[in-house]
């Protein structure tokens, strides 16, 4: 199993062993540590820049192996571009550092930009990007049937002018990075390993970082009447669970912010079964719940000054002799009745009960739900933006801002009466599918019927949480999308 880097901060100096990483902007001026290494190697960096036609563009890199006159294995030069750098750029640069290390066992990174010190926050953001990029889910790869040897982690020393300050910032950012990696692990795990019970145990494990955790099983869910959620689970031999994770880091009197996650550990579609092609991806249909769990880890581990609750509905959607049928009518916890048109529109049934429960039980400041809810959001937005739907302009603006800062971006789509009408049912209060048109919107309209007048945002992460492309900070598939976005929303707007 590949190990994550061992990251530490030390006072800025010129590295003399292993791999040295330096940054240059588009001026290609070599000063500070880069200048010193260039001089000591009789201009090797300068010559390599010219030979490779390296332009210093943001996150582009150049490798110089075995530079003359130095004991270094290699020097890596990474471009800073020519714009002012923002948080997301530093995170990306950190990813680029990790991605350029190759087989290096020992690497030192000079955290300066053309000879001037990088701010402590930026140093920590580079560490975050490096850790996110290093993550690889290779748990199930063997060497000829034997567990792979655990490889030594790269020892990554970040050389900063204000190393102590940077290390302090990293204590916070590492909590957020770890939350993101937890979300990735949960999404990557196959459904035979991570069922509702096993996922609930992962939620329970947040007690180690100070969360208060409660797990509701079949009997409790029946007793409180979560029949919409239970209807989804009834085709599975695995018992549904609802996990509630609380972090009360704010004032006693303060209402909590609540995050709600769809945790369908596998979505076959049920009786309205999905086609075989690509169905394996539906192990990621708990991406919303994974994000909520990762976020709660981050908030707990960094001791956020906020009262926050994460609640996730863990079920498996299977076809079975006992499975729910199209035409069935279920009574949700809210009392509203739902005609099942398509058993594959199951996520909204799970969320309906969780949203109602959260509204009544927690009297929240706001509720944000995350769900891999519709294929239609992929058609609309691809994997660039998550779709958001809301009854609160203010909350949407805050979320959009957090999206820009973290580059976990969102795009708002409309709600409205005409869309709401599409889910009226002849036989019940509503139906669980509004048909092909505006599929992501009608799904959101369905959820809206369960939120009352609480400020609420629904984030459809079907395009962003799973089956994600490779980037500078991710090797792909499970992205951990949403953890950094929501942590930032909380930090900028809801912490004391
Ligand atoms: N889990 C799926 C949505 C999904 C699709 C997530 C692709 C990730 C990638 C969801 O439960 C679903 O099946 N939605 C249906 C709704 C339809 C039956 C109204 C869909 O999108 O087709
Ligand atoms: Mn489905
Ligand atoms: Zn689903």
PDB file of C-alpha atoms in Angstrom, residues 202-383:
ATOM      1  CA  UNK A 202     -16.841   4.464  10.045  1.00  0.00           C
ATOM      2  CA  UNK A 203     -19.161   7.212  11.284  1.00  0.00           C
ATOM      3  CA  UNK A 204     -18.890   5.817  14.805  1.00  0.00           C
ATOM      4  CA  UNK A 205     -15.092   6.055  14.508  1.00  0.00           C
ATOM      5  CA  UNK A 206     -15.390   9.873  14.507  1.00  0.00           C
ATOM      6  CA  UNK A 207     -15.746   9.563  18.276  1.00  0.00           C
ATOM      7  CA  UNK A 208     -11.951   9.401  18.235  1.00  0.00           C
ATOM      8  CA  UNK A 209     -11.824  13.037  17.071  1.00  0.00           C
ATOM      9  CA  UNK A 210     -14.485  14.153  19.547  1.00  0.00           C
ATOM     10  CA  UNK A 211     -17.772  13.667  17.707  1.00  0.00           C
ATOM     11  CA  UNK A 212     -20.878  12.449  19.491  1.00  0.00           C
ATOM     12  CA  UNK A 213     -22.260   9.649  17.322  1.00  0.00           C
ATOM     13  CA  UNK A 214     -25.643   7.962  17.335  1.00  0.00           C
ATOM     14  CA  UNK A 215     -26.681   5.089  15.053  1.00  0.00           C
ATOM     15  CA  UNK A 216     -30.320   4.250  14.363  1.00  0.00           C
ATOM     16  CA  UNK A 217     -31.104   0.714  13.115  1.00  0.00           C
ATOM     17  CA  UNK A 218     -34.169  -0.888  11.529  1.00  0.00           C
ATOM     18  CA  UNK A 219     -36.244  -1.025  14.720  1.00  0.00           C
ATOM     19  CA  UNK A 220     -35.628   2.622  15.636  1.00  0.00           C
ATOM     20  CA  UNK A 221     -36.292   3.770  12.071  1.00  0.00           C
ATOM     21  CA  UNK A 222     -39.591   1.875  12.081  1.00  0.00           C
ATOM     22  CA  UNK A 223     -40.521   3.360  15.427  1.00  0.00           C
ATOM     23  CA  UNK A 224     -40.035   6.931  14.228  1.00  0.00           C
ATOM     24  CA  UNK A 225     -41.725   6.226  10.890  1.00  0.00           C
ATOM     25  CA  UNK A 226     -38.956   6.709   8.323  1.00  0.00           C
ATOM     26  CA  UNK A 227     -40.980   4.634   5.883  1.00  0.00           C
ATOM     27  CA  UNK A 228     -39.726   6.349   2.726  1.00  0.00           C
ATOM     28  CA  UNK A 229     -36.149   5.409   3.633  1.00  0.00           C
ATOM     29  CA  UNK A 230     -37.155   1.939   4.800  1.00  0.00           C
ATOM     30  CA  UNK A 231     -38.996   1.266   1.526  1.00  0.00           C
ATOM     31  CA  UNK A 232     -35.714   1.667  -0.367  1.00  0.00           C
ATOM     32  CA  UNK A 233     -33.883  -0.691   1.990  1.00  0.00           C
ATOM     33  CA  UNK A 234     -36.486  -3.460   2.027  1.00  0.00           C
ATOM     34  CA  UNK A 235     -35.082  -5.304  -1.005  1.00  0.00           C
ATOM     35  CA  UNK A 236     -31.692  -5.687   0.636  1.00  0.00           C
ATOM     36  CA  UNK A 237     -30.619  -8.360   3.113  1.00  0.00           C
ATOM     37  CA  UNK A 238     -28.526  -5.669   4.790  1.00  0.00           C
ATOM     38  CA  UNK A 239     -30.213  -3.639   7.488  1.00  0.00           C
ATOM     39  CA  UNK A 240     -30.423   0.142   6.911  1.00  0.00           C
ATOM     40  CA  UNK A 241     -28.707   2.521   9.296  1.00  0.00           C
ATOM     41  CA  UNK A 242     -28.939   6.236   9.941  1.00  0.00           C
ATOM     42  CA  UNK A 243     -25.818   7.738  11.499  1.00  0.00           C
ATOM     43  CA  UNK A 244     -25.862  11.084  13.298  1.00  0.00           C
ATOM     44  CA  UNK A 245     -22.528  12.789  13.983  1.00  0.00           C
ATOM     45  CA  UNK A 246     -22.491  15.844  16.233  1.00  0.00           C
ATOM     46  CA  UNK A 247     -19.765  18.370  16.868  1.00  0.00           C
ATOM     47  CA  UNK A 248     -20.809  21.027  19.376  1.00  0.00           C
ATOM     48  CA  UNK A 249     -17.887  23.474  19.137  1.00  0.00           C
ATOM     49  CA  UNK A 250     -20.049  26.595  19.299  1.00  0.00           C
ATOM     50  CA  UNK A 251     -22.048  28.347  22.009  1.00  0.00           C
ATOM     51  CA  UNK A 252     -24.730  26.281  23.793  1.00  0.00           C
ATOM     52  CA  UNK A 253     -27.457  28.619  22.609  1.00  0.00           C
ATOM     53  CA  UNK A 254     -26.442  28.489  18.957  1.00  0.00           C
ATOM     54  CA  UNK A 255     -28.629  26.516  16.525  1.00  0.00           C
ATOM     55  CA  UNK A 256     -26.635  23.886  14.592  1.00  0.00           C
ATOM     56  CA  UNK A 257     -25.758  23.836  10.919  1.00  0.00           C
ATOM     57  CA  UNK A 258     -26.891  20.499   9.510  1.00  0.00           C
ATOM     58  CA  UNK A 259     -25.431  18.441   6.666  1.00  0.00           C
ATOM     59  CA  UNK A 260     -27.485  15.594   5.236  1.00  0.00           C
ATOM     60  CA  UNK A 261     -26.017  12.865   3.035  1.00  0.00           C
ATOM     61  CA  UNK A 262     -27.414  10.260   0.641  1.00  0.00           C
ATOM     62  CA  UNK A 263     -25.692   7.009   1.508  1.00  0.00           C
ATOM     63  CA  UNK A 264     -26.930   4.401  -0.971  1.00  0.00           C
ATOM     64  CA  UNK A 265     -24.074   1.920  -0.601  1.00  0.00           C
ATOM     65  CA  UNK A 266     -25.087   0.365  -3.893  1.00  0.00           C
ATOM     66  CA  UNK A 267     -27.801   1.404  -6.333  1.00  0.00           C
ATOM     67  CA  UNK A 268     -28.937  -1.372  -8.679  1.00  0.00           C
ATOM     68  CA  UNK A 269     -32.066   0.654  -9.415  1.00  0.00           C
ATOM     69  CA  UNK A 270     -34.158  -1.950  -7.563  1.00  0.00           C
ATOM     70  CA  UNK A 271     -37.058  -3.470  -9.521  1.00  0.00           C
ATOM     71  CA  UNK A 272     -36.654  -0.621 -12.059  1.00  0.00           C
ATOM     72  CA  UNK A 273     -33.222  -2.153 -12.560  1.00  0.00           C
ATOM     73  CA  UNK A 274     -30.410  -0.255 -14.242  1.00  0.00           C
ATOM     74  CA  UNK A 275     -28.694  -1.517 -17.409  1.00  0.00           C
ATOM     75  CA  UNK A 276     -25.535  -3.602 -16.749  1.00  0.00           C
ATOM     76  CA  UNK A 277     -23.089  -1.238 -18.463  1.00  0.00           C
ATOM     77  CA  UNK A 278     -21.331   0.941 -15.905  1.00  0.00           C
ATOM     78  CA  UNK A 279     -23.429  -0.310 -13.004  1.00  0.00           C
ATOM     79  CA  UNK A 280     -20.249  -0.939 -10.991  1.00  0.00           C
ATOM     80  CA  UNK A 281     -19.956   2.832 -10.563  1.00  0.00           C
ATOM     81  CA  UNK A 282     -23.026   2.740  -8.329  1.00  0.00           C
ATOM     82  CA  UNK A 283     -20.771   1.696  -5.437  1.00  0.00           C
ATOM     83  CA  UNK A 284     -20.180   5.445  -5.296  1.00  0.00           C
ATOM     84  CA  UNK A 285     -23.839   6.287  -4.713  1.00  0.00           C
ATOM     85  CA  UNK A 286     -22.960   7.095  -1.120  1.00  0.00           C
ATOM     86  CA  UNK A 287     -20.783  10.050  -2.200  1.00  0.00           C
ATOM     87  CA  UNK A 288     -23.035  12.522  -0.371  1.00  0.00           C
ATOM     88  CA  UNK A 289     -22.795  10.580   2.879  1.00  0.00           C
ATOM     89  CA  UNK A 290     -19.030  10.200   2.397  1.00  0.00           C
ATOM     90  CA  UNK A 291     -18.668  13.951   2.047  1.00  0.00           C
ATOM     91  CA  UNK A 292     -20.746  14.609   5.169  1.00  0.00           C
ATOM     92  CA  UNK A 293     -18.601  12.122   7.119  1.00  0.00           C
ATOM     93  CA  UNK A 294     -15.353  13.624   5.812  1.00  0.00           C
ATOM     94  CA  UNK A 295     -16.607  17.121   6.601  1.00  0.00           C
ATOM     95  CA  UNK A 296     -17.529  16.145  10.153  1.00  0.00           C
ATOM     96  CA  UNK A 297     -14.057  14.652  10.554  1.00  0.00           C
ATOM     97  CA  UNK A 298     -12.531  17.946   9.405  1.00  0.00           C
ATOM     98  CA  UNK A 299     -14.701  20.100  11.685  1.00  0.00           C
ATOM     99  CA  UNK A 300     -13.994  17.874  14.705  1.00  0.00           C
ATOM    100  CA  UNK A 301     -10.270  17.487  14.040  1.00  0.00           C
ATOM    101  CA  UNK A 302      -9.734  21.206  13.612  1.00  0.00           C
ATOM    102  CA  UNK A 303     -12.048  21.967  16.548  1.00  0.00           C
ATOM    103  CA  UNK A 304     -14.254  24.340  14.554  1.00  0.00           C
ATOM    104  CA  UNK A 305     -16.101  26.926  16.643  1.00  0.00           C
ATOM    105  CA  UNK A 306     -19.499  25.884  15.394  1.00  0.00           C
ATOM    106  CA  UNK A 307     -22.320  23.532  16.280  1.00  0.00           C
ATOM    107  CA  UNK A 308     -22.537  21.127  13.353  1.00  0.00           C
ATOM    108  CA  UNK A 309     -24.506  17.943  12.776  1.00  0.00           C
ATOM    109  CA  UNK A 310     -24.013  15.412  10.001  1.00  0.00           C
ATOM    110  CA  UNK A 311     -26.773  12.902   9.316  1.00  0.00           C
ATOM    111  CA  UNK A 312     -26.489  10.154   6.711  1.00  0.00           C
ATOM    112  CA  UNK A 313     -28.978   7.587   5.456  1.00  0.00           C
ATOM    113  CA  UNK A 314     -27.288   4.253   4.711  1.00  0.00           C
ATOM    114  CA  UNK A 315     -29.257   1.801   2.583  1.00  0.00           C
ATOM    115  CA  UNK A 316     -28.786  -0.596  -0.304  1.00  0.00           C
ATOM    116  CA  UNK A 317     -31.163  -0.480  -3.297  1.00  0.00           C
ATOM    117  CA  UNK A 318     -31.654  -4.065  -4.505  1.00  0.00           C
ATOM    118  CA  UNK A 319     -34.207  -6.023  -6.570  1.00  0.00           C
ATOM    119  CA  UNK A 320     -35.690  -8.845  -4.504  1.00  0.00           C
ATOM    120  CA  UNK A 321     -38.883 -10.738  -3.735  1.00  0.00           C
ATOM    121  CA  UNK A 322     -39.394  -8.297  -0.919  1.00  0.00           C
ATOM    122  CA  UNK A 323     -38.311  -5.188  -2.819  1.00  0.00           C
ATOM    123  CA  UNK A 324     -40.542  -2.164  -3.221  1.00  0.00           C
ATOM    124  CA  UNK A 325     -42.516  -2.039  -6.501  1.00  0.00           C
ATOM    125  CA  UNK A 326     -43.451   0.730  -8.913  1.00  0.00           C
ATOM    126  CA  UNK A 327     -46.989   1.729  -7.939  1.00  0.00           C
ATOM    127  CA  UNK A 328     -46.384   1.219  -4.229  1.00  0.00           C
ATOM    128  CA  UNK A 329     -47.412   4.117  -2.021  1.00  0.00           C
ATOM    129  CA  UNK A 330     -45.338   4.902   1.077  1.00  0.00           C
ATOM    130  CA  UNK A 331     -46.026   7.315   3.909  1.00  0.00           C
ATOM    131  CA  UNK A 332     -42.961   9.394   4.684  1.00  0.00           C
ATOM    132  CA  UNK A 333     -42.018  10.459   8.205  1.00  0.00           C
ATOM    133  CA  UNK A 334     -43.543  13.875   7.467  1.00  0.00           C
ATOM    134  CA  UNK A 335     -46.932  12.213   6.871  1.00  0.00           C
ATOM    135  CA  UNK A 336     -46.879  13.094   3.170  1.00  0.00           C
ATOM    136  CA  UNK A 337     -47.521  10.131   0.880  1.00  0.00           C
ATOM    137  CA  UNK A 338     -45.369   9.163  -2.103  1.00  0.00           C
ATOM    138  CA  UNK A 339     -46.274   7.043  -5.094  1.00  0.00           C
ATOM    139  CA  UNK A 340     -43.239   5.080  -6.295  1.00  0.00           C
ATOM    140  CA  UNK A 341     -43.052   5.476 -10.077  1.00  0.00           C
ATOM    141  CA  UNK A 342     -39.471   4.328 -10.458  1.00  0.00           C
ATOM    142  CA  UNK A 343     -37.603   2.425  -7.757  1.00  0.00           C
ATOM    143  CA  UNK A 344     -34.377   3.869  -9.202  1.00  0.00           C
ATOM    144  CA  UNK A 345     -35.377   7.343  -7.962  1.00  0.00           C
ATOM    145  CA  UNK A 346     -34.444   6.152  -4.463  1.00  0.00           C
ATOM    146  CA  UNK A 347     -32.075   8.822  -3.191  1.00  0.00           C
ATOM    147  CA  UNK A 348     -34.825  11.404  -2.798  1.00  0.00           C
ATOM    148  CA  UNK A 349     -36.842   8.919  -0.709  1.00  0.00           C
ATOM    149  CA  UNK A 350     -33.931   8.530   1.698  1.00  0.00           C
ATOM    150  CA  UNK A 351     -33.349  12.290   1.876  1.00  0.00           C
ATOM    151  CA  UNK A 352     -37.045  13.117   2.340  1.00  0.00           C
ATOM    152  CA  UNK A 353     -37.098  11.420   5.732  1.00  0.00           C
ATOM    153  CA  UNK A 354     -33.683  12.728   6.767  1.00  0.00           C
ATOM    154  CA  UNK A 355     -34.597  16.325   5.903  1.00  0.00           C
ATOM    155  CA  UNK A 356     -37.896  16.100   7.773  1.00  0.00           C
ATOM    156  CA  UNK A 357     -36.208  14.529  10.789  1.00  0.00           C
ATOM    157  CA  UNK A 358     -33.432  17.158  10.776  1.00  0.00           C
ATOM    158  CA  UNK A 359     -35.887  20.057  10.560  1.00  0.00           C
ATOM    159  CA  UNK A 360     -37.950  18.751  13.498  1.00  0.00           C
ATOM    160  CA  UNK A 361     -35.172  17.365  15.676  1.00  0.00           C
ATOM    161  CA  UNK A 362     -32.368  19.899  15.275  1.00  0.00           C
ATOM    162  CA  UNK A 363     -34.150  23.228  14.488  1.00  0.00           C
ATOM    163  CA  UNK A 364     -31.171  24.038  12.235  1.00  0.00           C
ATOM    164  CA  UNK A 365     -29.644  27.327  11.188  1.00  0.00           C
ATOM    165  CA  UNK A 366     -29.591  25.782   7.723  1.00  0.00           C
ATOM    166  CA  UNK A 367     -29.656  22.354   6.117  1.00  0.00           C
ATOM    167  CA  UNK A 368     -27.439  21.388   3.220  1.00  0.00           C
ATOM    168  CA  UNK A 369     -27.946  17.996   1.640  1.00  0.00           C
ATOM    169  CA  UNK A 370     -25.467  16.286  -0.650  1.00  0.00           C
ATOM    170  CA  UNK A 371     -26.458  13.489  -2.963  1.00  0.00           C
ATOM    171  CA  UNK A 372     -25.398  11.655  -6.086  1.00  0.00           C
ATOM    172  CA  UNK A 373     -29.024  12.206  -7.005  1.00  0.00           C
ATOM    173  CA  UNK A 374     -29.455  12.388 -10.772  1.00  0.00           C
ATOM    174  CA  UNK A 375     -27.723  11.368 -13.966  1.00  0.00           C
ATOM    175  CA  UNK A 376     -29.304  14.508 -15.442  1.00  0.00           C
ATOM    176  CA  UNK A 377     -26.934  16.777 -13.512  1.00  0.00           C
ATOM    177  CA  UNK A 378     -24.054  15.151 -15.401  1.00  0.00           C
ATOM    178  CA  UNK A 379     -25.779  15.968 -18.666  1.00  0.00           C
ATOM    179  CA  UNK A 380     -26.248  19.589 -17.548  1.00  0.00           C
ATOM    180  CA  UNK A 381     -22.925  20.364 -15.846  1.00  0.00           C
ATOM    181  CA  UNK A 382     -20.549  17.460 -16.480  1.00  0.00           C
ATOM    182  CA  UNK A 383     -17.966  17.016 -13.752  1.00  0.00           C
TER     183      UNK A 383
END
